[in-house]
Short mmCIF file of C-alpha atoms in Angstrom, two decimals:
data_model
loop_
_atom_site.label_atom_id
_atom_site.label_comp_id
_atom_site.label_asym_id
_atom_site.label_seq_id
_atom_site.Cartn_x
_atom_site.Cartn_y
_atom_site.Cartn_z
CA UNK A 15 3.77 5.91 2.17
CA UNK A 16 7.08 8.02 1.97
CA UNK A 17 6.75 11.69 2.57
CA UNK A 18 3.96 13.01 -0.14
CA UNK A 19 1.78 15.23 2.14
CA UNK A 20 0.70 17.68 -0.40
CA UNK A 21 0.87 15.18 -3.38
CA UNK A 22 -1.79 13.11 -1.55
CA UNK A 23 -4.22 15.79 -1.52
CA UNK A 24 -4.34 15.70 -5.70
CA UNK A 25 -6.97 14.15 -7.44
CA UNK A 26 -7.08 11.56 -9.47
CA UNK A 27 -6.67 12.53 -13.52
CA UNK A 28 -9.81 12.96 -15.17
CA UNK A 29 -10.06 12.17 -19.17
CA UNK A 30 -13.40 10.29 -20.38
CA UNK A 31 -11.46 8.76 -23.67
CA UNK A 32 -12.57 5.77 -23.19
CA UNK A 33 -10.61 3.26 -25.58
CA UNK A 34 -12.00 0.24 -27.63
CA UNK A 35 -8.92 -1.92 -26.78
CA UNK A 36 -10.43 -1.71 -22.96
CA UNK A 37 -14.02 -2.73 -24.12
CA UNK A 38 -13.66 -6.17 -22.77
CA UNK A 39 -11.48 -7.73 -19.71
CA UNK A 40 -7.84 -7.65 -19.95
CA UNK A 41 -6.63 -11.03 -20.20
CA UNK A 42 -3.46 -13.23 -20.44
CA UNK A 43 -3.76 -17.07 -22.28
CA UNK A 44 -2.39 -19.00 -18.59
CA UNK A 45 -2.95 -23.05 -18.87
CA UNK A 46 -5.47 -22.57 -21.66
CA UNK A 47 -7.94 -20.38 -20.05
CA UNK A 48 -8.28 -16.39 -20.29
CA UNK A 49 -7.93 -15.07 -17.37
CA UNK A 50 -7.15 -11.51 -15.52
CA UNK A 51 -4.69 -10.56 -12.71
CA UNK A 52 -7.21 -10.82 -10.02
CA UNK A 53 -8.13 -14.54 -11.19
CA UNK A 54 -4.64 -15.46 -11.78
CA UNK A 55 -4.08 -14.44 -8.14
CA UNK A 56 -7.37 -16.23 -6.59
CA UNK A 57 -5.49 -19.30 -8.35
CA UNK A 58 -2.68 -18.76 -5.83
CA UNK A 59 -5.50 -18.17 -3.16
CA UNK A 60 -4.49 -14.77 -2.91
CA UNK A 61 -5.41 -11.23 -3.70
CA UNK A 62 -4.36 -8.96 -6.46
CA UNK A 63 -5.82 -5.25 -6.71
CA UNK A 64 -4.42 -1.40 -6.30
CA UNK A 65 -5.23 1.58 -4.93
CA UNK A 66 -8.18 4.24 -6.45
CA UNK A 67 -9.59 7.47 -6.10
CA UNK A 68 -11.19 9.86 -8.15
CA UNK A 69 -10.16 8.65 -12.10
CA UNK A 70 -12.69 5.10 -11.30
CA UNK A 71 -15.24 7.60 -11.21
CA UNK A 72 -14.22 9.84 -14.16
CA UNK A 73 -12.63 8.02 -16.66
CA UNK A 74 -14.02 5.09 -18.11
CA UNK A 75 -11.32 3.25 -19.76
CA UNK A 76 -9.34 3.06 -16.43
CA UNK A 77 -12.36 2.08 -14.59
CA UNK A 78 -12.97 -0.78 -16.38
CA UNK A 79 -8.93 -2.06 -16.15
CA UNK A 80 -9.67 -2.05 -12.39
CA UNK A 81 -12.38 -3.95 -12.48
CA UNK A 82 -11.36 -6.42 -15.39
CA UNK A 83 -7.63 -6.82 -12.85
CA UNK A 84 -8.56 -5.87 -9.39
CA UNK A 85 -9.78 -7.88 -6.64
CA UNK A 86 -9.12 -5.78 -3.69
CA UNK A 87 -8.49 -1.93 -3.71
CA UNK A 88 -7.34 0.94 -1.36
CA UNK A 89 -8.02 4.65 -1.41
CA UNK A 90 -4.85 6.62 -2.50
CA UNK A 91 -5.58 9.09 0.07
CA UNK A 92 -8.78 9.74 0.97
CA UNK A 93 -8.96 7.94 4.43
CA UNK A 94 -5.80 9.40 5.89
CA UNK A 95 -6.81 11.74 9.37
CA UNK A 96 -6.21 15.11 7.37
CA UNK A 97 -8.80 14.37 4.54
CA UNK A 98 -11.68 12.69 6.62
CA UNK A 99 -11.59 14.92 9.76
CA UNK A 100 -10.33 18.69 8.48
CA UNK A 101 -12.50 20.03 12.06
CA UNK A 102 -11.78 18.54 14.89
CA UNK A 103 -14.77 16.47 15.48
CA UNK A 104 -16.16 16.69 12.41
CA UNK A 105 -15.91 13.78 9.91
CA UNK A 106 -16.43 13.46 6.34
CA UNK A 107 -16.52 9.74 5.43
CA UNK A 108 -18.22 10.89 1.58
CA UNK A 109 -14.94 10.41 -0.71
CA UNK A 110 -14.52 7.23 1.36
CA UNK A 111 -17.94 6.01 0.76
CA UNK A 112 -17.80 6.77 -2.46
CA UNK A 113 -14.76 4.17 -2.69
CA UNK A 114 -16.07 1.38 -1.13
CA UNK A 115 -18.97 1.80 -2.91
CA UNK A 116 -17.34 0.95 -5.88
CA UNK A 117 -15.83 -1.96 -4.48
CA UNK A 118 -18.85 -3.42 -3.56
CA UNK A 119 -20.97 -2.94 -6.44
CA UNK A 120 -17.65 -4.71 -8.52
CA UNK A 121 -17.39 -7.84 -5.80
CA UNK A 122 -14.10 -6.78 -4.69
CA UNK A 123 -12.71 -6.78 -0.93
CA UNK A 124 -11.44 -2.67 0.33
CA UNK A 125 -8.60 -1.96 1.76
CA UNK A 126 -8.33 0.60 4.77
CA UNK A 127 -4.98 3.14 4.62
CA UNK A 128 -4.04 4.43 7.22
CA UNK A 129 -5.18 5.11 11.08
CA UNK A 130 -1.81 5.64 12.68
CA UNK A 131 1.15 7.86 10.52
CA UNK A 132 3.38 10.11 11.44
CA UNK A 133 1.91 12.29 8.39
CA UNK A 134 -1.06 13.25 6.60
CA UNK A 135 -2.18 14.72 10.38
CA UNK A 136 -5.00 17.70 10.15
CA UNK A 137 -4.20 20.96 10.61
CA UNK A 138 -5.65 21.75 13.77
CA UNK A 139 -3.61 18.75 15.50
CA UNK A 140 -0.50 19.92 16.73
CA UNK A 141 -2.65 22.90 18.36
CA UNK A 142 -4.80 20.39 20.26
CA UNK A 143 -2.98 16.98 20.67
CA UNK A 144 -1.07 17.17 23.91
CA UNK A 145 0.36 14.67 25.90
CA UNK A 146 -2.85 14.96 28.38
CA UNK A 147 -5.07 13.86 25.61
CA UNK A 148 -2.98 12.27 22.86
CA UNK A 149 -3.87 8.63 23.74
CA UNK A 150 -7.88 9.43 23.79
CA UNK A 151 -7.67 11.34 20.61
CA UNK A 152 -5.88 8.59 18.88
CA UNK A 153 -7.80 5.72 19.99
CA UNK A 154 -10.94 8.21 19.60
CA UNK A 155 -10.40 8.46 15.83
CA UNK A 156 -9.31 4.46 15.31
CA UNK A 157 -12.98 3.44 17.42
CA UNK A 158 -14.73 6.32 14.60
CA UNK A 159 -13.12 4.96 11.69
CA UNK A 160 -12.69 1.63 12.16
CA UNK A 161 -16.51 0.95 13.52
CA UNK A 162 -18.11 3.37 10.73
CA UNK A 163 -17.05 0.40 8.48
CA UNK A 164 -16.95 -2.27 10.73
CA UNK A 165 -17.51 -5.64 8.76
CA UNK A 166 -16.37 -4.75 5.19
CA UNK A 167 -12.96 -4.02 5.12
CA UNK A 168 -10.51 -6.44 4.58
CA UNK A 169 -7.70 -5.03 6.06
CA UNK A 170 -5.84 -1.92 7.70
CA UNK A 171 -2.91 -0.23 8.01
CA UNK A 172 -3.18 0.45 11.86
CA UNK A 173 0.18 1.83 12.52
CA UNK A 174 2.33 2.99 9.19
CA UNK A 175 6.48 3.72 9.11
CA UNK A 176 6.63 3.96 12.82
CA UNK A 177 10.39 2.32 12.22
CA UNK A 178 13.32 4.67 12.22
CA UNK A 179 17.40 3.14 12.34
CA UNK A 180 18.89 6.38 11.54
CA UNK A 181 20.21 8.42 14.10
CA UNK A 182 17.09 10.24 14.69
CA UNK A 183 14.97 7.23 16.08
CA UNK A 184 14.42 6.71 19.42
CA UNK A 185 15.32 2.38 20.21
CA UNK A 186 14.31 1.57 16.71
CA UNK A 187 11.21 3.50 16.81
CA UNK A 188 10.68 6.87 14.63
CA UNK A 189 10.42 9.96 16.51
CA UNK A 190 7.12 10.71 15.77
CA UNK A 191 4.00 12.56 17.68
CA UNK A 192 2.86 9.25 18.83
CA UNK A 193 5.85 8.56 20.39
CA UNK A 194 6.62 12.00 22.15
CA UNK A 195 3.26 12.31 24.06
CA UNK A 196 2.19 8.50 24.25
CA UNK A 197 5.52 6.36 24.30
CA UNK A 198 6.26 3.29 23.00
CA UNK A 199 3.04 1.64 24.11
CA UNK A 200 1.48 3.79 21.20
CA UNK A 201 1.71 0.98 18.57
CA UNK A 202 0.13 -1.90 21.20
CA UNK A 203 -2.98 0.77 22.30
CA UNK A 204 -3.22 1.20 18.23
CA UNK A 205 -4.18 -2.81 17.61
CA UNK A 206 -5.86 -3.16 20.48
CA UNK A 207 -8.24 -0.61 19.73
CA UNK A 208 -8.62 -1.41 15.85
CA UNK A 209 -9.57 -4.60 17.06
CA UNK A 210 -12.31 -3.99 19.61
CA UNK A 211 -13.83 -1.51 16.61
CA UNK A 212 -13.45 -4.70 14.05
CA UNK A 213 -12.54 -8.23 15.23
CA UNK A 214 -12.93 -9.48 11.93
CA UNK A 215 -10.18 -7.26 10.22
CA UNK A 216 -7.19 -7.79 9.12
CA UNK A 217 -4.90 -5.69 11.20
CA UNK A 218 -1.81 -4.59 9.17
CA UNK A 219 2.11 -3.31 10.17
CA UNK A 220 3.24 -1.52 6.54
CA UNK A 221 6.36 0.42 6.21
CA UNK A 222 9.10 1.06 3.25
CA UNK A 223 12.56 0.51 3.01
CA UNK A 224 12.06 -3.53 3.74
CA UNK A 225 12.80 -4.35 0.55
CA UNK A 226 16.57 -3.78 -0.52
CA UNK A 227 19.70 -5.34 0.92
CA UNK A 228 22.08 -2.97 2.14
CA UNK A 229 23.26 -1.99 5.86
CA UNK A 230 20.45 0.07 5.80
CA UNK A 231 17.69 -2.40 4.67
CA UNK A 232 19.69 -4.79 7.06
CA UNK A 233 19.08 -2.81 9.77
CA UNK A 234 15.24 -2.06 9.41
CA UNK A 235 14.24 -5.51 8.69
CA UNK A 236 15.86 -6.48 12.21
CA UNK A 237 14.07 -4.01 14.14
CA UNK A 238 11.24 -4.31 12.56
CA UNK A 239 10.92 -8.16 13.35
CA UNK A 240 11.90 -7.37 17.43
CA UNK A 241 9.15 -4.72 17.44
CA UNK A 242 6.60 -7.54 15.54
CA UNK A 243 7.89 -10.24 18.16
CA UNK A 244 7.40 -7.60 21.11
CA UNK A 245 3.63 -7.12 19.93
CA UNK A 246 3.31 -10.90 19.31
CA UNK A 247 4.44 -12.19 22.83
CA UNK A 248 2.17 -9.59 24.36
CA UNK A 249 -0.96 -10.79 22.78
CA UNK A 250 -1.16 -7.89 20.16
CA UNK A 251 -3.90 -8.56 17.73
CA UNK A 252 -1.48 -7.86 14.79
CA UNK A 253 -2.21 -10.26 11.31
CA UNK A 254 0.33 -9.11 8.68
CA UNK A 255 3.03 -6.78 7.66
CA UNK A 256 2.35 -4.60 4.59
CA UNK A 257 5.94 -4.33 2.32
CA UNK A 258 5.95 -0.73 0.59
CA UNK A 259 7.00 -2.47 -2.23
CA UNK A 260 8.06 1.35 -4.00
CA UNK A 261 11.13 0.08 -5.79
CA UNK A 262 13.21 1.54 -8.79
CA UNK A 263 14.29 0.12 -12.03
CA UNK A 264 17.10 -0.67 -13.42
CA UNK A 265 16.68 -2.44 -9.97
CA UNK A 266 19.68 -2.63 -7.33
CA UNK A 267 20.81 -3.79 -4.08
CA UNK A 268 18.17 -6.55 -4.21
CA UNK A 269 19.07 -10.14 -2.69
CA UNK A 270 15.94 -12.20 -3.13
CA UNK A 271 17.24 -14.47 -0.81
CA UNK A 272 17.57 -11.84 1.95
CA UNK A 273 14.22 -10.98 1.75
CA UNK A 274 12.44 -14.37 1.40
CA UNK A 275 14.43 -14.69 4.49
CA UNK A 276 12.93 -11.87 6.22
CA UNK A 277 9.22 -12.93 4.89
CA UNK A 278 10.18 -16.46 6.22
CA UNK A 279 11.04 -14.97 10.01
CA UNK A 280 7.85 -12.95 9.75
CA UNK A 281 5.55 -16.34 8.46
CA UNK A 282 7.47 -17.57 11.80
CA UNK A 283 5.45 -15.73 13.99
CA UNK A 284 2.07 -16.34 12.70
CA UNK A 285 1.87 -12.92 10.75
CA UNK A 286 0.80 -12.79 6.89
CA UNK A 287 2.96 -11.01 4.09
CA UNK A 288 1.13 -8.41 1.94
CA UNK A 289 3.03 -6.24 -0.72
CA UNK A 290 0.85 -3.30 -0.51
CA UNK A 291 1.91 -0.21 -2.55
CA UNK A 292 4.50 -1.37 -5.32
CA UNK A 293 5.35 0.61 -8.38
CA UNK A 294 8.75 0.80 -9.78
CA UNK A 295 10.06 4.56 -10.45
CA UNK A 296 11.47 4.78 -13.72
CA UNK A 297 13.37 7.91 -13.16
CA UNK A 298 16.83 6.78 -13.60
CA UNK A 299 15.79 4.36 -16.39
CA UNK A 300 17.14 4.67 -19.92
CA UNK A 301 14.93 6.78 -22.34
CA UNK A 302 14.00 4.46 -24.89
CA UNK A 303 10.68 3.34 -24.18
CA UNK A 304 11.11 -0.75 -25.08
CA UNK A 305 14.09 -0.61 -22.60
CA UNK A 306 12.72 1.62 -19.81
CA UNK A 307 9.49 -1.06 -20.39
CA UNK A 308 11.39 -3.88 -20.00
CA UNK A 309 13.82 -2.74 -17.21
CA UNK A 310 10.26 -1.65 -15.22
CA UNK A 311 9.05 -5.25 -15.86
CA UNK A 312 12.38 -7.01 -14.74
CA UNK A 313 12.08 -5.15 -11.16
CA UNK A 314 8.27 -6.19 -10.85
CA UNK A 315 9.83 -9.70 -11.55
CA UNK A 316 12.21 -9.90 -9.07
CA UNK A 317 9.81 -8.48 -6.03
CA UNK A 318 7.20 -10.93 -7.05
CA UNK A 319 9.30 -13.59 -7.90
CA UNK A 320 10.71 -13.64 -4.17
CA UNK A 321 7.60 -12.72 -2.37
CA UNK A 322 5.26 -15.07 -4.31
CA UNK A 323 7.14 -17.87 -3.49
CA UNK A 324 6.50 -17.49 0.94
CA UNK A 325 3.72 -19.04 1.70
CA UNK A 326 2.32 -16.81 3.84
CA UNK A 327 1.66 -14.26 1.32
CA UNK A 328 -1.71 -12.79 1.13
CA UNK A 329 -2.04 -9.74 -1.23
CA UNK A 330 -0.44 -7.87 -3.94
CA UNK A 331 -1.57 -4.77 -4.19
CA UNK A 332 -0.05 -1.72 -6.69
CA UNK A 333 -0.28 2.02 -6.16
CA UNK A 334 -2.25 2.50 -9.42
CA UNK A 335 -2.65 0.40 -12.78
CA UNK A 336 -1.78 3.20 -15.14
CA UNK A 337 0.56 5.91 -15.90
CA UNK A 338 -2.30 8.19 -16.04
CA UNK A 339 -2.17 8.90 -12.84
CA UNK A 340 0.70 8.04 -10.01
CA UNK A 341 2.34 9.91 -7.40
CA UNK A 342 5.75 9.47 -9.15
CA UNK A 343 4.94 12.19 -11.88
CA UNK A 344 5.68 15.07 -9.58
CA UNK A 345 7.90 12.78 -6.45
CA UNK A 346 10.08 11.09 -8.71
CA UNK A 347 9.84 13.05 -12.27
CA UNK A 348 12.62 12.30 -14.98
CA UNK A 349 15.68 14.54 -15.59
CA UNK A 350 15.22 14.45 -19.65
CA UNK A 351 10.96 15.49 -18.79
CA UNK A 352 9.95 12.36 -20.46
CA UNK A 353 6.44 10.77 -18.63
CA UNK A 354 7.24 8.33 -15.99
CA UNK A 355 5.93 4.99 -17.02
CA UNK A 356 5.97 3.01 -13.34
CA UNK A 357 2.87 1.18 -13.83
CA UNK A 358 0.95 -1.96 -15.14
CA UNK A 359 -0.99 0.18 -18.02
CA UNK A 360 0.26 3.18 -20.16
CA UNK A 361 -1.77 6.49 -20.10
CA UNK A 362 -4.36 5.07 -23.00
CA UNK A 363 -4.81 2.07 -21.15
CA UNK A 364 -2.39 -0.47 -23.34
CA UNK A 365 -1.12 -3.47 -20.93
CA UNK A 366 2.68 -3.03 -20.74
CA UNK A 367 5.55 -5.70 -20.32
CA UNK A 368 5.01 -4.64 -16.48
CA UNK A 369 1.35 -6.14 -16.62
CA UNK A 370 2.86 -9.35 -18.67
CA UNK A 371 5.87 -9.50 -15.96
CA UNK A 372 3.05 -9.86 -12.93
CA UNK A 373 0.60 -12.13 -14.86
CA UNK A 374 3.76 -14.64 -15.13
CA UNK A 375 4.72 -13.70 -11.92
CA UNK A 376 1.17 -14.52 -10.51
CA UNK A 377 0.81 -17.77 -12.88
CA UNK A 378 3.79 -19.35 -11.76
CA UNK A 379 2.56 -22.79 -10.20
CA UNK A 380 2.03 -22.88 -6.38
CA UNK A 381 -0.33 -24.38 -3.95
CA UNK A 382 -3.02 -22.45 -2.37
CA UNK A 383 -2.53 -20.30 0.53
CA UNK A 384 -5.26 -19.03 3.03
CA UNK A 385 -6.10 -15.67 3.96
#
């Protein structure tokens, strides 16, 4: 995800109000049958879900939205390195557990986020990550995490924004800590350890800013696809590429055709698509709720619209279901104070033209697709 360090480490909202309008399955009228997100999407032979923490386990009128919609979920936060290994050497897998727990016992696949970032590193690493060790450590903690849950995750961000066109990368690649004391061979050791922990797992490229056409966009999506086809023509066991898919609404500089383009070249070389944290920021939206609604809705639209219709598209995944809780509150907040509304649900739980916009999106007809 973008730079949220600190936000990352919140919680989850609590509030137990649960709501009678979310006593039974959330459900749109598609073909004649009544039917949520997650069906709509196992239609398309795909997955729909969104990432969790805390508020499944406190509040009961969300938790039962994700289960009524969700078919695969992530933890917000709680396995990135800073929150599962504080002490070196020590891991605590319990908020994770907790997670996939919940998964489980509600049938639905897990997600794993993230091995290999830039951010969210613990505190004691840049005091005992050197270029000596950095390799062992790295591929140390990928073997822990990755074989703790070996067999029941679906997929994983290995490696996460390691792309960087601006003047500060280094040949395309972000200047990170993985770069400075391992090299460029970072991202290949990265896969081919994730896969000796889990052969059966999904393995997962995600980074942001794939989305919008501009120079910029232009720019990332190129070096992006010479650092997949570098990985591919060595043998790296690399599946899929996650699109951030954090947009904003009213939405702008978007070209569907330039990105079904850039899904297409990726399809090419034998890689799945997954959207895997879209929300739409609101915070340069009108203030009148029935516009700022429908102006949210329009830019879920237009992603899914143009994603939906690749083939190789394997997941949709959102980075929350309700405006309860979401990361935007305090990264993206409004000028005029009003709540952000980015997601599928308002605050009490009430679907929202959003949720309507993705149901059609999701309904639309298309053949089947494999994993």
């Amino acid at each position: 995800m973008l730079n949220r360090r600190d936000l990352l480490q919140t919680a989850f909202l609590g509030g137990g109000a649960a709501l009678s309008s979310v006593a039974q399955p959330n459900v749109v009228h598609a073909a004649g049958k009544v039917t949520s997100l997650s069906a709509l999407a196992k239609q398309r032979g795909i997955l729909f879900g969104t990432a969790i923490g805390p508020l499944v386990a406190t509040n009961e009128a969300y938790r039962k939205i994700v289960v009524a919609d969700a078919g695969i979920v992530v933890p917000e936060y709680e396995m990135k390195w800073r929150f599962i290994e504080k002490t070196q050497g020590v891991y605590d897998f319990s908020a994770v557990d907790r997670r996939l727990a919940f998964a489980q016992q509600n049938g639905m696949a897990f997600r794993g986020h993230t091995l290999v970032w830039h951010e969210a590193l613990p505190d004691w690493f840049s005091g005992a990550v050197t270029v000596d060790n950095a390799k062992e450590v790295m591929a140390s903690h990928i073997t822990n995490v990755v074989g703790r849950y070996k067999g029941q995750i679906h997929s994983w961000d290995v490696v996460n924004e390691a792309i960087d066109v601006t003047p500060s990368g280094v040949g395309d690649l972000r200047n990170t800590p993985w770069l400075q004391m391992i090299g460029p061979d970072y991202l290949e050791i990265a896969y081919r350890t994730a896969a000796a922990a889990d052969p059966g797992a999904m393995l997962v490229y995600n980074d942001y800013g794939l989305v919008y056409a501009s120079s910029g966009g232009d720019a990332k999506r190129a070096a992006t696809l010479r650092m997949l086809e570098r990985l591919v023509s060595r043998g790296v066991p690399i599946h899929a590429v996650g699109l951030q898919g954090h947009i904003e609404a009213p939405i702008r500089n978007f070209d569907p055709n330039i990105l079904y383009r850039f899904c297409m070249d990726v399809a090419a070389l034998g890689l799945k698509i997954m959207v895997t944290e879209l929300d739409v920021s609101d915070q340069y939206a009108p203030a009148d709720i029935a516009v700022r609604d429908a102006v949210v809705a329009d830019a879920y639209k237009a992603i899914l619209s143009c994603v939906l219709s690749v083939p190789a598209t394997a997941a949709v995944i959102t980075w929350g279901l309700s405006d309860i809780h979401t990361w935007l509150s305090t990264s993206r907040p409004r000028s005029d104070g009003l709540p952000v509304r980015p997601l599928l649900y308002t605050d009490t739980m009430q679907k929202k033209p959003a949720w309507d916009a993705v149901a059609r999106a999701l309904s639309t007809s298309s053949t089947k697709r494999s994993r």
